[in-house]
Coordinates of C-alpha atoms and ligand atoms in Angstrom, one line a residue:
X1 CA -46.6 1.5 181.8
X2 CA -47.4 4.7 179.9
X3 CA -50.7 4.9 178.0
X4 CA -49.0 5.4 174.5
X5 CA -46.9 1.9 175.2
X6 CA -49.9 0.3 176.3
X7 CA -51.8 1.6 173.2
X8 CA -49.0 0.6 170.8
X9 CA -48.6 -2.8 172.0
X10 CA -52.5 -3.5 171.9
X11 CA -52.9 -2.3 168.5
X12 CA -50.0 -4.4 167.1
X13 CA -51.3 -7.5 168.9
X14 CA -54.8 -6.8 167.8
X15 CA -53.9 -6.3 164.2
X16 CA -51.5 -9.3 164.0
X17 CA -53.4 -12.0 165.9
X18 CA -57.0 -11.6 167.4
X19 CA -56.9 -15.0 169.0
X20 CA -53.9 -14.1 171.1
X21 CA -55.4 -10.4 171.8
X22 CA -58.7 -12.0 173.4
X23 CA -56.5 -14.7 175.1
X24 CA -54.4 -11.8 176.6
X25 CA -57.7 -9.8 177.6
X26 CA -58.9 -12.9 179.5
X27 CA -55.5 -13.6 181.3
X28 CA -55.4 -10.1 182.6
X29 CA -58.6 -11.0 184.6
X30 CA -57.2 -14.4 185.8
X31 CA -53.8 -13.1 186.6
X32 CA -55.3 -10.1 188.4
X33 CA -57.5 -12.6 190.5
X34 CA -54.7 -14.7 191.3
X35 CA -52.2 -11.9 192.2
X36 CA -54.4 -10.5 194.7
X37 CA -55.1 -13.9 196.2
X38 CA -51.2 -14.6 196.6
X39 CA -51.0 -11.1 198.2
X40 CA -49.5 -8.7 195.4
X41 CA -50.8 -5.4 195.8
X42 CA -50.0 -1.7 194.7
X43 CA -47.3 -1.7 191.8
X44 CA -46.7 -5.2 191.9
X45 CA -50.5 -5.8 191.0
X46 CA -50.3 -3.3 188.4
X47 CA -47.4 -5.0 186.9
X48 CA -48.8 -8.4 187.1
X49 CA -51.9 -7.0 184.9
X50 CA -49.5 -5.4 182.5
X51 CA -47.3 -8.5 182.1
X52 CA -50.5 -10.6 181.5
X53 CA -51.7 -8.5 178.9
X54 CA -48.4 -8.5 176.9
X55 CA -47.0 -11.9 177.8
X56 CA -47.6 -13.0 174.3
X57 CA -46.7 -9.8 172.7
X58 CA -43.6 -11.4 171.1
X59 CA -46.1 -13.6 168.8
X60 CA -46.3 -10.2 166.7
X61 CA -42.8 -11.4 165.4
X62 CA -44.0 -14.9 164.7
X63 CA -45.8 -15.6 161.3
X64 CA -49.3 -15.8 161.4
X65 CA -49.2 -19.0 159.4
X66 CA -47.3 -20.5 162.4
X67 CA -49.6 -19.1 164.9
X68 CA -52.9 -20.1 163.2
X69 CA -51.3 -23.5 162.0
X70 CA -54.0 -26.4 162.7
X71 CA -51.3 -29.2 162.3
X72 CA -48.6 -30.0 164.6
X73 CA -45.9 -27.5 164.3
X74 CA -42.5 -28.7 162.5
X75 CA -39.4 -28.6 164.6
X76 CA -38.2 -25.3 163.0
X77 CA -42.0 -23.8 163.5
X78 CA -42.0 -24.9 167.1
X79 CA -38.4 -23.2 167.5
X80 CA -39.9 -19.9 165.9
X81 CA -42.9 -20.0 168.2
X82 CA -40.8 -20.7 171.3
X83 CA -38.8 -17.4 170.6
X84 CA -42.0 -15.3 171.7
X85 CA -41.5 -15.0 175.1
X86 CA -37.8 -13.5 174.9
X87 CA -39.0 -11.3 171.9
X88 CA -41.9 -10.1 174.0
X89 CA -39.5 -9.0 176.8
X90 CA -37.2 -7.5 174.6
X91 CA -39.9 -5.2 173.0
X92 CA -41.2 -4.3 176.4
X93 CA -37.7 -3.2 177.6
X94 CA -37.0 -1.5 174.3
X95 CA -40.3 0.6 175.2
X96 CA -38.9 1.6 178.5
X97 CA -36.0 0.4 180.7
X98 CA -38.4 1.0 183.7
X99 CA -40.5 -2.0 182.6
X100 CA -37.7 -4.6 183.8
X101 CA -40.0 -6.5 186.1
X102 CA -42.9 -6.7 183.4
X103 CA -40.2 -8.0 180.7
X104 CA -39.0 -10.6 183.3
X105 CA -42.4 -11.9 184.0
X106 CA -43.1 -12.1 180.2
X107 CA -39.7 -13.8 179.5
X108 CA -40.4 -16.4 182.1
X109 CA -43.9 -17.4 181.5
X110 CA -43.1 -20.5 179.6
X111 CA -40.2 -21.5 182.3
X112 CA -41.3 -24.7 184.6
X113 CA -40.4 -25.4 188.0
X114 CA -38.3 -28.4 187.2
X115 CA -36.2 -26.5 184.6
X116 CA -37.7 -28.0 181.5
X117 CA -39.3 -24.6 180.3
X118 CA -37.8 -21.9 178.1
X119 CA -36.2 -19.6 177.3
X120 CA -33.6 -19.9 180.2
X121 CA -34.5 -23.3 181.9
X122 CA -34.9 -21.5 185.1
X123 CA -36.0 -23.7 188.3
X124 CA -38.3 -23.1 191.2
X125 CA -37.8 -19.7 193.0
X126 CA -35.5 -18.5 190.0
X127 CA -38.6 -18.0 188.0
X128 CA -39.9 -14.7 188.8
X129 CA -43.3 -14.8 190.7
X130 CA -45.0 -12.8 187.6
X131 CA -43.9 -15.7 185.2
X132 CA -45.2 -18.5 187.7
X133 CA -48.5 -16.8 187.8
X134 CA -49.0 -16.3 184.3
X135 CA -47.7 -20.0 183.5
X136 CA -50.8 -21.2 185.6
X137 CA -53.3 -18.7 184.1
X138 CA -52.1 -19.4 180.5
X139 CA -52.6 -23.2 180.8
X140 CA -55.7 -22.8 182.5
X141 CA -57.1 -20.6 179.7
X142 CA -55.6 -22.5 177.2
X143 CA -57.1 -25.6 178.4
X144 CA -60.7 -24.2 178.8
X145 CA -60.9 -22.2 175.7
X146 CA -60.6 -23.4 172.0
X147 CA -57.4 -22.8 170.0
X148 CA -56.9 -23.0 166.2
X149 CA -55.7 -26.5 166.4
X150 CA -58.3 -27.8 168.8
X151 CA -61.7 -27.4 170.6
X152 CA -61.7 -26.6 174.4
X153 CA -60.7 -29.8 176.0
X154 CA -61.2 -29.3 179.8
X155 CA -64.1 -28.1 182.1
X156 CA -62.6 -25.5 184.6
X157 CA -62.7 -28.3 187.3
X158 CA -60.6 -30.7 185.3
X159 CA -58.2 -28.0 184.2
X160 CA -57.5 -27.3 187.9
X161 CA -56.9 -31.2 188.3
X162 CA -54.4 -30.9 185.4
X163 CA -52.5 -28.1 187.3
X164 CA -52.5 -29.8 190.5
X165 CA -51.1 -33.0 188.8
X166 CA -48.4 -30.9 187.5
X167 CA -47.6 -29.0 190.7
X168 CA -43.7 -29.2 191.7
X169 CA -42.6 -30.4 188.1
X170 CA -44.3 -27.4 186.2
X171 CA -46.2 -25.2 188.7
X172 CA -45.8 -23.3 191.8
X173 CA -48.3 -24.9 194.3
X174 CA -49.2 -21.5 196.0
X175 CA -50.2 -20.1 192.6
X176 CA -52.2 -23.3 191.7
X177 CA -54.0 -23.2 195.0
X178 CA -54.8 -19.6 194.3
X179 CA -56.1 -20.4 190.8
X180 CA -58.3 -22.9 192.3
X181 CA -59.7 -20.2 195.0
X182 CA -60.5 -17.7 192.4
X183 CA -61.6 -20.0 189.3
X184 CA -65.5 -19.4 190.1
X185 CA -65.0 -15.7 190.3
X186 CA -63.3 -14.9 187.0
X187 CA -66.8 -14.5 185.3
X188 CA -66.2 -16.5 181.9
X189 CA -68.7 -18.6 180.6
X190 CA -67.4 -22.0 179.4
Ligands
LIG1 FE1 -46.8 -17.6 175.6

């Protein structure tokens, strides 16, 4: 990804929503470690890091009143929130058609193995590997860090247990094993 594109995306994320910006920074480290553990290298590893950095880029088009809401979202608000993965992919592809793999990783990070995710209801191996990696890292980080609507609820160990309980319905078993293997090496304090 060209440095000018990275700078532009970073500053629009940072100015719109700091919570998402810092969550995305942590995801780069988690995704980098998982991706190496499952054997990605070279350009694929760089793409994994960049997809992690901008997986929630589409949230720049979601009003902050929804992003920062502490109550449960209404159906309409949830619909708007769910648009962020496809919106982010579109923004990335608009910046450069060369960023296809990254855009598809971003688009698919809320897909689930059993087809219950969004936006396309992809199943199993139909979900790009970048999307499957980001999904696991995203849920791990969401469970172990506070969100506007709640405190952090899980220790790293119980977050891993949650992921393991949802292997095959939601998460790629190989990616969850990698998350388990690297969880002590990502250097966050919880
Ligand atoms: Fe997301």
